[in-house]
């Protein structure tokens, strides 16, 4: 199984809502990532988890709160978002890089619209 | 700024032609990775080339790396309509971090 799944596929939320994005993989990967991608732009790294611990936070606003409850699951909790947070949110996973060479496997993404 | 810049930004070719995309970067790298993204979907890894390698092949894909010029190129031979997608180069920086360039949007016309 080389698949990363993400739910939901689409999400529309108001600025006062609280919602969560979910990501799951069963490839035995111990590194998991959240990226944000705006239209016609490259993905921008948000967070990296390594062995279920947050290892990189790219200065993301606190209205985005990641969580890695176990080695297969990655969540992104959303609260008080702004319309400019509307984007495609991509999850990825990989083996923890020892020689910094490992391939990342991406999920299909969640299309988020903030009204 | 983003590590890795691609050119051209957009490329339109006829089916059967070859497509070449270039990627430049600013600082030294351990490896450089090429990904494809179909519209609104996740990224698919194509090829990884290490800093001590000069060329790699995978099917109809050929990637070259010139570390003296800090540049890489992706060649797709005998293109097909299904190759229509955006192509990104990514520099693997520290431990588990890939920084993507702005990408090249490829259209292959049947």
Tab-separated table of C-alpha atoms in Angstrom:
chain	number	residue	atom	x	y	z
A	1	UNK	CA	0.000	0.000	0.000
A	2	UNK	CA	1.707	3.199	-1.200
A	3	UNK	CA	-1.238	5.474	-0.621
A	4	UNK	CA	-1.658	8.535	1.547
A	5	UNK	CA	-5.308	9.316	2.166
A	6	UNK	CA	-6.757	12.657	3.178
A	7	UNK	CA	-10.222	13.577	4.407
A	8	UNK	CA	-12.297	15.470	3.651
A	9	UNK	CA	-11.674	16.160	-0.051
A	10	UNK	CA	-13.398	19.521	0.197
A	11	UNK	CA	-14.172	21.711	3.211
A	12	UNK	CA	-16.021	24.997	3.451
A	13	UNK	CA	-15.919	26.757	6.794
A	14	UNK	CA	-16.692	30.105	8.319
A	15	UNK	CA	-14.125	32.171	10.149
A	16	UNK	CA	-15.529	31.194	13.549
A	17	UNK	CA	-15.677	27.455	12.893
A	18	UNK	CA	-13.385	24.755	14.217
A	19	UNK	CA	-12.596	21.906	11.842
A	20	UNK	CA	-9.932	19.257	11.362
A	21	UNK	CA	-8.138	17.787	8.363
A	22	UNK	CA	-7.051	14.180	8.559
A	23	UNK	CA	-4.250	12.266	6.879
A	24	UNK	CA	-3.424	8.568	7.069
A	25	UNK	CA	-0.702	6.295	5.697
A	26	UNK	CA	0.155	2.650	6.232
A	27	UNK	CA	3.584	2.521	4.635
A	28	UNK	CA	5.452	2.465	7.928
A	29	UNK	CA	6.714	5.995	7.361
A	30	UNK	CA	7.786	7.847	10.493
A	31	UNK	CA	7.984	11.334	8.935
A	32	UNK	CA	4.789	13.185	8.024
A	33	UNK	CA	4.248	16.644	6.582
A	34	UNK	CA	1.646	19.333	6.025
A	35	UNK	CA	1.927	21.652	3.026
A	36	UNK	CA	-0.241	24.561	1.935
A	37	UNK	CA	-0.640	25.278	-1.773
A	38	UNK	CA	-2.295	28.323	-3.308
A	39	UNK	CA	-3.466	28.284	-6.915
A	40	UNK	CA	-0.639	28.265	-9.481
A	41	UNK	CA	1.970	28.287	-6.700
A	42	UNK	CA	4.280	25.573	-5.357
A	43	UNK	CA	3.500	23.761	-2.108
A	44	UNK	CA	4.789	25.562	0.968
A	45	UNK	CA	5.927	23.490	3.917
A	46	UNK	CA	3.999	24.097	7.149
A	47	UNK	CA	4.918	21.331	9.596
A	48	UNK	CA	7.078	18.216	9.803
A	49	UNK	CA	6.611	15.395	12.299
A	50	UNK	CA	9.392	12.901	12.872
A	51	UNK	CA	8.691	9.871	15.057
A	52	UNK	CA	5.409	11.506	16.104
A	53	UNK	CA	7.182	14.599	17.394
A	54	UNK	CA	6.956	18.020	15.800
A	55	UNK	CA	10.371	18.691	14.283
A	56	UNK	CA	9.714	21.651	11.982
A	57	UNK	CA	7.184	24.488	12.273
A	58	UNK	CA	7.641	26.999	9.471
A	59	UNK	CA	6.360	29.904	11.571
A	60	UNK	CA	2.758	28.926	10.897
A	61	UNK	CA	0.055	31.004	12.661
A	62	UNK	CA	-1.390	29.390	15.772
A	63	UNK	CA	-4.816	29.123	14.168
A	64	UNK	CA	-3.315	26.006	12.541
A	65	UNK	CA	-2.609	23.304	15.103
A	66	UNK	CA	-1.038	20.006	14.003
A	67	UNK	CA	-1.327	16.739	15.842
A	68	UNK	CA	0.238	13.323	15.278
A	69	UNK	CA	-1.659	10.861	17.499
A	70	UNK	CA	0.241	7.830	16.177
A	71	UNK	CA	2.670	6.844	13.456
A	72	UNK	CA	-0.084	6.430	10.839
A	73	UNK	CA	-2.196	9.509	11.475
A	74	UNK	CA	-1.679	13.229	11.099
A	75	UNK	CA	-4.293	15.863	11.854
A	76	UNK	CA	-4.459	19.576	11.227
A	77	UNK	CA	-6.850	21.416	13.519
A	78	UNK	CA	-8.238	24.673	12.179
A	79	UNK	CA	-9.714	27.507	14.220
A	80	UNK	CA	-10.570	31.123	13.465
A	81	UNK	CA	-9.191	30.956	9.955
A	82	UNK	CA	-9.071	33.867	7.549
A	83	UNK	CA	-10.272	33.904	3.909
A	84	UNK	CA	-6.632	34.047	2.775
A	85	UNK	CA	-6.136	30.612	4.339
A	86	UNK	CA	-8.242	29.140	1.537
A	87	UNK	CA	-5.945	26.737	-0.310
A	88	UNK	CA	-5.186	23.110	-1.087
A	89	UNK	CA	-3.732	21.418	1.990
A	90	UNK	CA	-1.449	18.520	1.180
A	91	UNK	CA	-0.232	15.804	3.483
A	92	UNK	CA	2.871	13.755	2.718
A	93	UNK	CA	4.876	11.004	4.361
A	94	UNK	CA	8.323	9.482	4.001
A	95	UNK	CA	10.849	7.384	5.805
A	96	UNK	CA	12.876	9.471	8.208
A	97	UNK	CA	15.808	10.597	6.106
A	98	UNK	CA	19.187	9.378	7.212
A	99	UNK	CA	21.061	10.390	4.100
A	100	UNK	CA	18.490	13.069	3.241
A	101	UNK	CA	17.356	11.185	0.161
A	102	UNK	CA	13.939	9.776	0.884
A	103	UNK	CA	10.980	10.200	-1.425
A	104	UNK	CA	7.861	11.893	-0.118
A	105	UNK	CA	4.466	10.367	-0.919
A	106	UNK	CA	1.662	12.897	-1.186
A	107	UNK	CA	-2.044	12.579	-0.540
A	108	UNK	CA	-4.605	14.074	-2.947
A	109	UNK	CA	-5.177	17.079	-0.709
A	110	UNK	CA	-8.088	18.833	0.982
A	111	UNK	CA	-9.496	21.856	-0.838
A	112	UNK	CA	-10.314	24.364	1.919
A	113	UNK	CA	-12.501	27.410	1.424
A	114	UNK	CA	-12.854	29.922	4.255
A	115	UNK	CA	-15.836	32.232	3.966
B	1	UNK	CA	12.861	32.897	-1.072
B	2	UNK	CA	12.071	29.532	-2.551
B	3	UNK	CA	15.079	27.346	-3.347
B	4	UNK	CA	14.862	26.185	-6.941
B	5	UNK	CA	13.431	28.200	-9.796
B	6	UNK	CA	11.966	26.592	-12.918
B	7	UNK	CA	11.777	27.822	-16.449
B	8	UNK	CA	9.849	28.104	-18.564
B	9	UNK	CA	6.831	28.935	-16.414
B	10	UNK	CA	4.570	27.478	-19.096
B	11	UNK	CA	5.255	25.192	-22.044
B	12	UNK	CA	2.890	24.022	-24.771
B	13	UNK	CA	3.946	21.306	-27.213
B	14	UNK	CA	2.437	18.824	-29.643
B	15	UNK	CA	2.085	15.184	-28.693
B	16	UNK	CA	5.205	13.262	-29.671
B	17	UNK	CA	7.561	16.204	-29.173
B	18	UNK	CA	10.121	16.414	-26.387
B	19	UNK	CA	9.651	18.755	-23.434
B	20	UNK	CA	12.544	20.270	-21.498
B	21	UNK	CA	12.181	22.069	-18.202
B	22	UNK	CA	14.985	23.705	-16.253
B	23	UNK	CA	15.527	24.310	-12.576
B	24	UNK	CA	18.107	26.540	-10.932
B	25	UNK	CA	18.998	26.787	-7.276
B	26	UNK	CA	20.967	29.125	-5.113
B	27	UNK	CA	22.856	27.151	-2.481
B	28	UNK	CA	24.530	23.751	-2.437
B	29	UNK	CA	22.286	20.707	-2.311
B	30	UNK	CA	22.422	17.095	-1.233
B	31	UNK	CA	19.867	16.118	-3.810
B	32	UNK	CA	17.288	17.597	-6.145
B	33	UNK	CA	13.900	16.013	-6.740
B	34	UNK	CA	11.394	16.375	-9.569
B	35	UNK	CA	7.652	15.991	-8.953
B	36	UNK	CA	4.565	16.072	-11.171
B	37	UNK	CA	1.181	17.448	-10.133
B	38	UNK	CA	-2.006	16.972	-12.062
B	39	UNK	CA	-4.521	19.763	-11.640
B	40	UNK	CA	-5.798	19.996	-8.067
B	41	UNK	CA	-4.137	16.749	-7.016
B	42	UNK	CA	-1.187	15.707	-4.889
B	43	UNK	CA	2.405	15.584	-6.089
B	44	UNK	CA	3.929	12.447	-7.555
B	45	UNK	CA	7.656	11.867	-7.195
B	46	UNK	CA	9.435	11.362	-10.541
B	47	UNK	CA	13.192	11.275	-10.074
B	48	UNK	CA	15.734	12.108	-7.378
B	49	UNK	CA	19.268	13.022	-8.396
B	50	UNK	CA	22.078	13.303	-5.885
B	51	UNK	CA	24.716	16.010	-5.955
B	52	UNK	CA	27.395	13.521	-7.045
B	53	UNK	CA	25.309	12.305	-9.998
B	54	UNK	CA	25.145	13.946	-13.396
B	55	UNK	CA	22.333	12.134	-15.148
B	56	UNK	CA	19.473	9.757	-14.353
B	57	UNK	CA	16.860	8.059	-16.477
B	58	UNK	CA	13.440	6.656	-15.735
B	59	UNK	CA	11.400	5.492	-18.718
B	60	UNK	CA	10.809	8.560	-20.926
B	61	UNK	CA	12.283	10.873	-18.293
B	62	UNK	CA	15.863	12.082	-18.218
B	63	UNK	CA	17.229	14.370	-15.517
B	64	UNK	CA	20.608	16.074	-15.609
B	65	UNK	CA	22.386	17.991	-12.896
B	66	UNK	CA	25.153	20.563	-13.308
B	67	UNK	CA	26.375	21.535	-9.857
B	68	UNK	CA	28.846	24.088	-11.249
B	69	UNK	CA	25.918	26.002	-12.758
B	70	UNK	CA	23.552	25.073	-9.930
B	71	UNK	CA	20.980	23.860	-12.412
B	72	UNK	CA	19.044	20.768	-13.390
B	73	UNK	CA	16.908	19.862	-16.357
B	74	UNK	CA	14.040	17.428	-16.853
B	75	UNK	CA	13.520	16.036	-20.344
B	76	UNK	CA	10.326	14.198	-21.245
B	77	UNK	CA	10.701	12.399	-24.566
B	78	UNK	CA	7.877	11.478	-26.949
B	79	UNK	CA	5.342	13.419	-24.880
B	80	UNK	CA	1.768	12.264	-24.458
B	81	UNK	CA	-1.420	14.134	-23.612
B	82	UNK	CA	-1.313	12.413	-20.212
B	83	UNK	CA	1.954	14.252	-19.457
B	84	UNK	CA	-0.041	17.480	-19.172
B	85	UNK	CA	0.633	18.643	-15.610
B	86	UNK	CA	2.708	21.000	-13.502
B	87	UNK	CA	6.282	19.952	-12.816
B	88	UNK	CA	8.187	21.080	-9.725
B	89	UNK	CA	11.793	20.755	-8.704
B	90	UNK	CA	12.485	20.498	-5.020
B	91	UNK	CA	15.718	20.986	-3.155
B	92	UNK	CA	16.178	18.713	-0.167
B	93	UNK	CA	17.593	21.001	2.465
B	94	UNK	CA	17.950	19.989	6.094
B	95	UNK	CA	16.823	16.741	7.556
B	96	UNK	CA	13.318	16.286	6.122
B	97	UNK	CA	12.599	19.517	4.325
B	98	UNK	CA	11.949	19.927	0.589
B	99	UNK	CA	11.613	23.441	-0.797
B	100	UNK	CA	9.826	23.631	-4.141
B	101	UNK	CA	10.440	26.007	-7.006
B	102	UNK	CA	7.553	27.828	-8.749
B	103	UNK	CA	6.989	25.021	-11.273
B	104	UNK	CA	6.502	24.631	-15.011
B	105	UNK	CA	3.013	24.134	-16.412
B	106	UNK	CA	3.206	21.711	-19.346
B	107	UNK	CA	0.413	21.323	-21.886
B	108	UNK	CA	0.689	18.503	-24.423
B	109	UNK	CA	-1.720	18.976	-27.308
B	110	UNK	CA	-3.062	15.780	-28.891
